[in-house]
Short mmCIF file of C-alpha atoms in Angstrom, two decimals:
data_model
loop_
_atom_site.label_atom_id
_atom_site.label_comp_id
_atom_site.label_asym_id
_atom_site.label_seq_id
_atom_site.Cartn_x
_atom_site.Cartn_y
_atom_site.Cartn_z
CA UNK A 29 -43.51 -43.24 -1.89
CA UNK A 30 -40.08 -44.82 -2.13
CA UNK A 31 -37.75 -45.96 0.17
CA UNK A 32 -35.28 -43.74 -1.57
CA UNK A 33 -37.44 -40.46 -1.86
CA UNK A 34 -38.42 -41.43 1.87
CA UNK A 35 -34.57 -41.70 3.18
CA UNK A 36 -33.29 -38.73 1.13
CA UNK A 37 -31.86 -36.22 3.35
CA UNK A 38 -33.86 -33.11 3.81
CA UNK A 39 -33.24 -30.00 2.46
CA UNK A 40 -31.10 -27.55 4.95
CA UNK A 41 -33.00 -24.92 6.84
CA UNK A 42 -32.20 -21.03 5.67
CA UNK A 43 -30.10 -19.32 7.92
CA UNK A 44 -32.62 -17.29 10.74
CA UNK A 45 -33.62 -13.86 9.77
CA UNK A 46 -32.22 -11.61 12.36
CA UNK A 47 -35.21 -8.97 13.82
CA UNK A 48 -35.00 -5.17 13.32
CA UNK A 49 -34.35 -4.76 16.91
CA UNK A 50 -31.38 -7.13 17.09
CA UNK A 51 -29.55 -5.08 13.92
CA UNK A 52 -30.38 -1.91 15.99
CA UNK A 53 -28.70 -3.81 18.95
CA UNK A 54 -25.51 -4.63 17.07
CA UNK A 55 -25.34 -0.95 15.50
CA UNK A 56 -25.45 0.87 19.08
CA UNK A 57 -22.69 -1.51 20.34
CA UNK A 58 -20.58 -0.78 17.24
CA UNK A 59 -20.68 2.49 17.81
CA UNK A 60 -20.88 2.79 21.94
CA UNK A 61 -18.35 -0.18 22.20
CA UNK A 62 -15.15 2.13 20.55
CA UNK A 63 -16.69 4.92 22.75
CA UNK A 64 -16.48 3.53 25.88
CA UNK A 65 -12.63 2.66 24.82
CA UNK A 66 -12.01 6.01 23.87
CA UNK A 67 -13.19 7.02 26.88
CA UNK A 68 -11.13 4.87 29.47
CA UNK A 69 -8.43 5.51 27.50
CA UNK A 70 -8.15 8.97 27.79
CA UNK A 71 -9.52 8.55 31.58
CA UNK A 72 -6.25 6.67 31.86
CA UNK A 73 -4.36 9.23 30.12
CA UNK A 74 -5.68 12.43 32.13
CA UNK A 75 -4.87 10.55 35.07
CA UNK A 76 -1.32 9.63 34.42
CA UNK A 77 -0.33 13.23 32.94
CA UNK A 78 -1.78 14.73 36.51
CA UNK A 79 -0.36 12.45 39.05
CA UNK A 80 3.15 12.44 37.16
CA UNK A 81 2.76 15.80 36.71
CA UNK A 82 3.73 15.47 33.58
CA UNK A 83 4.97 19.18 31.76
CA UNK A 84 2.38 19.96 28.60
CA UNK A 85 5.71 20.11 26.09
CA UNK A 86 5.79 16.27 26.92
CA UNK A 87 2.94 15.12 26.78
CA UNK A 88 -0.07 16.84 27.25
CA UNK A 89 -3.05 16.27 29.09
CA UNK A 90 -6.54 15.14 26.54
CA UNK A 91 -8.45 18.41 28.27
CA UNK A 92 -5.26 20.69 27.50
CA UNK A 93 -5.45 18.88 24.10
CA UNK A 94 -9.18 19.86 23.69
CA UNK A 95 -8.55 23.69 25.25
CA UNK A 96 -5.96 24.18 22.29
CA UNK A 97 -8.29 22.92 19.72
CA UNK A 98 -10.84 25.20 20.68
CA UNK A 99 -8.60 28.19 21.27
CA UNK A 100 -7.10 27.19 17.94
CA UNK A 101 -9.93 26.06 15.99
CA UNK A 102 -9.78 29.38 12.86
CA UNK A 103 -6.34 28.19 12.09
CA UNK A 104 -6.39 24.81 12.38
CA UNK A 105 -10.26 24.52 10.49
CA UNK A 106 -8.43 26.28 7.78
CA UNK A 107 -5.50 24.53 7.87
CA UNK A 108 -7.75 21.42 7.15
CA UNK A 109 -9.41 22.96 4.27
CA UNK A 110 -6.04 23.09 2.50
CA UNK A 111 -5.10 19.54 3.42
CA UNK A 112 -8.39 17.93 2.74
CA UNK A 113 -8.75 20.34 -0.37
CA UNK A 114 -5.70 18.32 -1.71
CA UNK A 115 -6.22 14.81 -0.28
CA UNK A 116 -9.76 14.99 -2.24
CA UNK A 117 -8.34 16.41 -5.58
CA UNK A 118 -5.58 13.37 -5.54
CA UNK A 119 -8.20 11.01 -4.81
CA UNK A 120 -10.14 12.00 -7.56
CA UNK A 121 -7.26 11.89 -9.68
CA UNK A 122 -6.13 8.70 -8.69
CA UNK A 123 -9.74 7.12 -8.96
CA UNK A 124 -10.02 8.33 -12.59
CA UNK A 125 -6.54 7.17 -13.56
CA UNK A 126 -6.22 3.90 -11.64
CA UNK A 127 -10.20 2.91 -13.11
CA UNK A 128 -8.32 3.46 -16.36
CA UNK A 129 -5.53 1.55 -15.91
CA UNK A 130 -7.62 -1.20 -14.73
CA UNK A 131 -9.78 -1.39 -17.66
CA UNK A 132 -6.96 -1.47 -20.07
CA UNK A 133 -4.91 -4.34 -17.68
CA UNK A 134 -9.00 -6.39 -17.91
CA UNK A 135 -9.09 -5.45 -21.78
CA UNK A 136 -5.12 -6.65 -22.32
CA UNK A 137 -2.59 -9.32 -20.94
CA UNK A 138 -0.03 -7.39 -22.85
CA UNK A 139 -0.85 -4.18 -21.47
CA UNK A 140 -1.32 -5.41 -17.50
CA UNK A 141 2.63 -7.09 -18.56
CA UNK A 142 3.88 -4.47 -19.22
CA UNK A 143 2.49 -1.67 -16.80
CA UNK A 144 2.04 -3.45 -13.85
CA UNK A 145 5.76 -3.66 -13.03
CA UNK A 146 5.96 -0.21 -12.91
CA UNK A 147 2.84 0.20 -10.94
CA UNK A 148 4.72 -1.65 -8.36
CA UNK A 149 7.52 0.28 -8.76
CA UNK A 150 5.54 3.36 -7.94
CA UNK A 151 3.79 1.77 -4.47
CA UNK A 152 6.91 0.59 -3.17
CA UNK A 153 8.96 3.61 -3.72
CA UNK A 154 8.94 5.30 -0.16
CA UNK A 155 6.35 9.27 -1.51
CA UNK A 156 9.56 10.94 0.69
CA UNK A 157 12.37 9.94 -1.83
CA UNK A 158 10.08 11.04 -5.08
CA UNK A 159 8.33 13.91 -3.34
CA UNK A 160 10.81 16.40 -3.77
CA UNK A 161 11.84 15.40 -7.04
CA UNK A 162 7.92 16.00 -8.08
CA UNK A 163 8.05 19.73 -6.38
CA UNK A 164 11.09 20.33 -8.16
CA UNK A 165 9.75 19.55 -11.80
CA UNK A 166 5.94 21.15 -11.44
CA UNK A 167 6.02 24.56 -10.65
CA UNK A 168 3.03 25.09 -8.88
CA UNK A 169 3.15 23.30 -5.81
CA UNK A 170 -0.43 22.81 -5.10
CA UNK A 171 -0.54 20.80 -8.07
CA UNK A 172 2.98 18.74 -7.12
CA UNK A 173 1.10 18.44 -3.52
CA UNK A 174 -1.83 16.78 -5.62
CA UNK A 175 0.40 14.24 -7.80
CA UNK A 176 2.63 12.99 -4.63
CA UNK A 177 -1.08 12.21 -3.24
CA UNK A 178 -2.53 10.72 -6.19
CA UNK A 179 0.63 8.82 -6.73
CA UNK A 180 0.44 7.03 -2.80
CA UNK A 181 -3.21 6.11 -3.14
CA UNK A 182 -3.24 5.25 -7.23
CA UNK A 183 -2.22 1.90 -6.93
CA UNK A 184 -5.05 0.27 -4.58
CA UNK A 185 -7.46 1.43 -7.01
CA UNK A 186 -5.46 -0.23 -9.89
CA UNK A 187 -5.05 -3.26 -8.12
CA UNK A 188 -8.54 -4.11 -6.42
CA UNK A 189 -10.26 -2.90 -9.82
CA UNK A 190 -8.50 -5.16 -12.00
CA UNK A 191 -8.80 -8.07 -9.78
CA UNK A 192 -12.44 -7.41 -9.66
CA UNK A 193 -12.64 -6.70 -13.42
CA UNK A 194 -11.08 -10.41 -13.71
CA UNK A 195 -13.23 -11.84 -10.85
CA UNK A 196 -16.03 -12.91 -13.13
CA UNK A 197 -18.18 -16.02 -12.52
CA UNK A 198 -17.84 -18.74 -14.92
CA UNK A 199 -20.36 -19.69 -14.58
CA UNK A 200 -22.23 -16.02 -15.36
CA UNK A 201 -19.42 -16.00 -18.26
CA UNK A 202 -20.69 -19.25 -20.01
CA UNK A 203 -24.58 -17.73 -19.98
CA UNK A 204 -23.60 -14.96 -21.44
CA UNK A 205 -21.55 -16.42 -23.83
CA UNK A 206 -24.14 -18.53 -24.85
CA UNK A 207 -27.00 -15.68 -25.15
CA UNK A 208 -24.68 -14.12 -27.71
CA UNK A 209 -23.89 -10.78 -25.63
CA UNK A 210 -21.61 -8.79 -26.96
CA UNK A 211 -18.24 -7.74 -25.48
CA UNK A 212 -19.48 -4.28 -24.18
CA UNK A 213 -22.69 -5.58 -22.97
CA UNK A 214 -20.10 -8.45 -21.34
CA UNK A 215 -18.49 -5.56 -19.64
CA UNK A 216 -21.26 -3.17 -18.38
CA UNK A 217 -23.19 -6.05 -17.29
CA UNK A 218 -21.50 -8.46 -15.92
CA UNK A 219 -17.86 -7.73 -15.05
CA UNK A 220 -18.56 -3.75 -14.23
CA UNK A 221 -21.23 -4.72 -11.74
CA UNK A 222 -18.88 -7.84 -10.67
CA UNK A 223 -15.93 -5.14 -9.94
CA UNK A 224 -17.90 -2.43 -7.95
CA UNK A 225 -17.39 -4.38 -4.57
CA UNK A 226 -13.55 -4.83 -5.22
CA UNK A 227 -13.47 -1.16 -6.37
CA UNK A 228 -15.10 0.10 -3.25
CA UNK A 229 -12.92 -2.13 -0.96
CA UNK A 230 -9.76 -0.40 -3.01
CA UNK A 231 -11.36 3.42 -2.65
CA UNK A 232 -11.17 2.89 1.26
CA UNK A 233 -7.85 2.02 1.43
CA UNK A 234 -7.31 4.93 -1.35
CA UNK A 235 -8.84 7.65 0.60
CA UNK A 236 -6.63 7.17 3.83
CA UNK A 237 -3.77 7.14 1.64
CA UNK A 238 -4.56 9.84 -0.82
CA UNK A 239 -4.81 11.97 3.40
CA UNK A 240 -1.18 10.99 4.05
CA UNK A 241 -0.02 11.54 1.10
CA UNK A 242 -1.04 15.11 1.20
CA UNK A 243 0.19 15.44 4.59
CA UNK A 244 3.48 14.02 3.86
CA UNK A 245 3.73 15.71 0.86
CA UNK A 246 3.01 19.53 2.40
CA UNK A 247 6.11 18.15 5.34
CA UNK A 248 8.16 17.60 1.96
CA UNK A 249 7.38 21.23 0.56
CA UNK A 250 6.82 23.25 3.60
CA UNK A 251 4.34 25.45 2.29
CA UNK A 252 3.52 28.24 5.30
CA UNK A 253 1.26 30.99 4.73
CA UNK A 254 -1.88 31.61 3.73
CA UNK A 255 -1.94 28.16 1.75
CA UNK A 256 -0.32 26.27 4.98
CA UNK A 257 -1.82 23.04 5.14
CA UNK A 258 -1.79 20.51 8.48
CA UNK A 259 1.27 19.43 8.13
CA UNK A 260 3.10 22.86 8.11
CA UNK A 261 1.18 23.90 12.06
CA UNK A 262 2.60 20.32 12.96
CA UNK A 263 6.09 21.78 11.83
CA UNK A 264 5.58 25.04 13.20
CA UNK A 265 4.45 23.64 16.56
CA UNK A 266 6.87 21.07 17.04
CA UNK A 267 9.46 23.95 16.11
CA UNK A 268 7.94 26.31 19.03
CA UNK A 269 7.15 23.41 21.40
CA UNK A 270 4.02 23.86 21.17
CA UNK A 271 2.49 20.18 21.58
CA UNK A 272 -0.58 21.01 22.48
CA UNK A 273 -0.98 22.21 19.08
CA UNK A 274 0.92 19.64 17.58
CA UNK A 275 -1.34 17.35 19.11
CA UNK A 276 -4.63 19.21 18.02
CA UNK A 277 -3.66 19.19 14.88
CA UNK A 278 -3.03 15.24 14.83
CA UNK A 279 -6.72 15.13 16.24
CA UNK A 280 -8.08 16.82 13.36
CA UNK A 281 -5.80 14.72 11.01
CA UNK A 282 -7.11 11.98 12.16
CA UNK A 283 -10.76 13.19 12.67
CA UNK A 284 -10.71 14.11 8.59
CA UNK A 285 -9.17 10.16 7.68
CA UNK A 286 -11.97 8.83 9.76
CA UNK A 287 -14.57 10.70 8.17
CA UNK A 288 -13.22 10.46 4.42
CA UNK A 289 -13.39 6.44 5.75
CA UNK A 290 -16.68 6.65 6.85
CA UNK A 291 -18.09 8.89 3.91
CA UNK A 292 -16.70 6.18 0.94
CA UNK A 293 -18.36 3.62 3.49
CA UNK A 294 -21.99 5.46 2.92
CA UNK A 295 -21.59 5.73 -0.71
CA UNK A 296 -20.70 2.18 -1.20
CA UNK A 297 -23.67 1.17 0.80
CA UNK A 298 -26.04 2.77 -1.41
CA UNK A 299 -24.03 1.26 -4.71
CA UNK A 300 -24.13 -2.22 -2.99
CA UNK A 301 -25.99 -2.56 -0.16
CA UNK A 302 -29.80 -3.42 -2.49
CA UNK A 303 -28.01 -6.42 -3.96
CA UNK A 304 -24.15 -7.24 -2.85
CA UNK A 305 -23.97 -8.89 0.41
CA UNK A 306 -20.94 -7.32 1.37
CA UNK A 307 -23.12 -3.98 2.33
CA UNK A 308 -26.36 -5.86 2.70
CA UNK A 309 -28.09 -5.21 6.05
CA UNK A 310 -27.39 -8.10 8.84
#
């Protein structure tokens, strides 16, 4: 053996393969870890709204809070159903369109010139200024509910797609180049499966907007009635000074973002999770 082959460095160990019962470990604390939070904060919050004696059209107490959304939980269950009814239609809507848009902006330097400006345009424009102006024009307002939602959460789907779309190895570029793959085969096989992690990361941010955008949107129309979303009980409480209710219904607000969160989460863990490591298990 050479001195050379003999002094060469050796090759790097692979990184340690964490046990099952260690992932398990990291798993409970993600979840008990926010719990345990959640609880001291509201421990702390209970605490200060009984020894200030606090009145409940302040600021009431988390058990008063949990009272009213049991007492109210018909209205405010189908209150939800409205709102979430329209947060998921715009979401669609904006998934289809932005994916669109995206391909054509991958497909076209001349198209992504001359759209993307306006795509801009329509993210930094504050939903309240355009909102009533989109009521106005479309006569049924459950559909003018849907486009001010699909307009707030269009553009992070537009954005992260194309960047993914464009995010191709060269290296993965060059080998297909040189196996003679066509340009659709180019697409669906290397920059579609390239762009699902940057898509995913885009829907999550998309499906938190595409709720406040239907929430702000119903405060823009004030729909009541039968149709009368979340955001029209908020109104209605804060009107009667009812906060409890006000509050319950920011609960359930909230509740519905977190699992719309964790529900894109799941589905881009089974897209991903066999082969990206993004979503692989640690």
């Amino acid at each position: 053996m050479s001195r050379r082959a003999h002094d060469a460095p050796a090759a790097p160990d692979p990184p340690p393969h964490r046990s099952r019962p260690h992932v398990v470990r990291e798993r409970v604390l993600a979840v008990l870890a926010p719990l345990a939070l959640a609880v001291v904060v509201l421990g702390l919050w209970q605490a200060a709204v009984v020894v200030g004696n606090v009145p409940p059209y302040l600021v009431p107490a988390p058990t008063r809070i949990a009272a009213t959304l049991w007492a109210d939980r018909v209205l405010l269950i189908d209150a939800l159903g409205v709102t979430a009814g329209v947060a998921l239609m715009a979401l669609a809507l904006a998934v289809g369109a932005g994916v669109v848009v995206a391909f054509a902006f991958a497909q076209s330097r001349i198209v992504e010139a001359s759209l993307l400006p306006y795509a801009i345009l329509l993210q930094v424009t504050p939903i309240v200024a355009i909102a009533p102006l989109i009521i106005i024009w479309v006569h049924d307002t459950r559909t003018a509910l849907v486009l001010c939602a699909t307009v707030v959460a269009i553009f992070p789907i537009i954005a992260n797609t194309s960047l993914g779309l464009r995010s191709v190895d060269p290296g993965l570029a060059d080998l297909f180049r040189m196996s003679g793959a066509s340009r659709w085969q180019f697409l669906v096989r290397l920059r579609i499966p390239g762009a699902l992690p940057y898509f995913f990361g885009g829907l999550r941010i998309a499906s938190g907007l595409a709720l406040i955008g239907a929430v702000v949107a119903e405060f823009v129309a004030g729909t009541g009635g039968q149709g009368a979303g979340l955001a029209y009980q908020i109104l209605m409480a804060g009107i009667e000074l009812n906060i409890p209710r006000l509050f319950a219904a920011l609960v359930v607000i909230t509740l519905a973002g977190v699992v719309l969160y964790l529900a894109v989460g799941a589905v881009a863990r089974l897209a991903l999770g066999s082969w990206h490591e993004s979503e692989r298990e640690r």
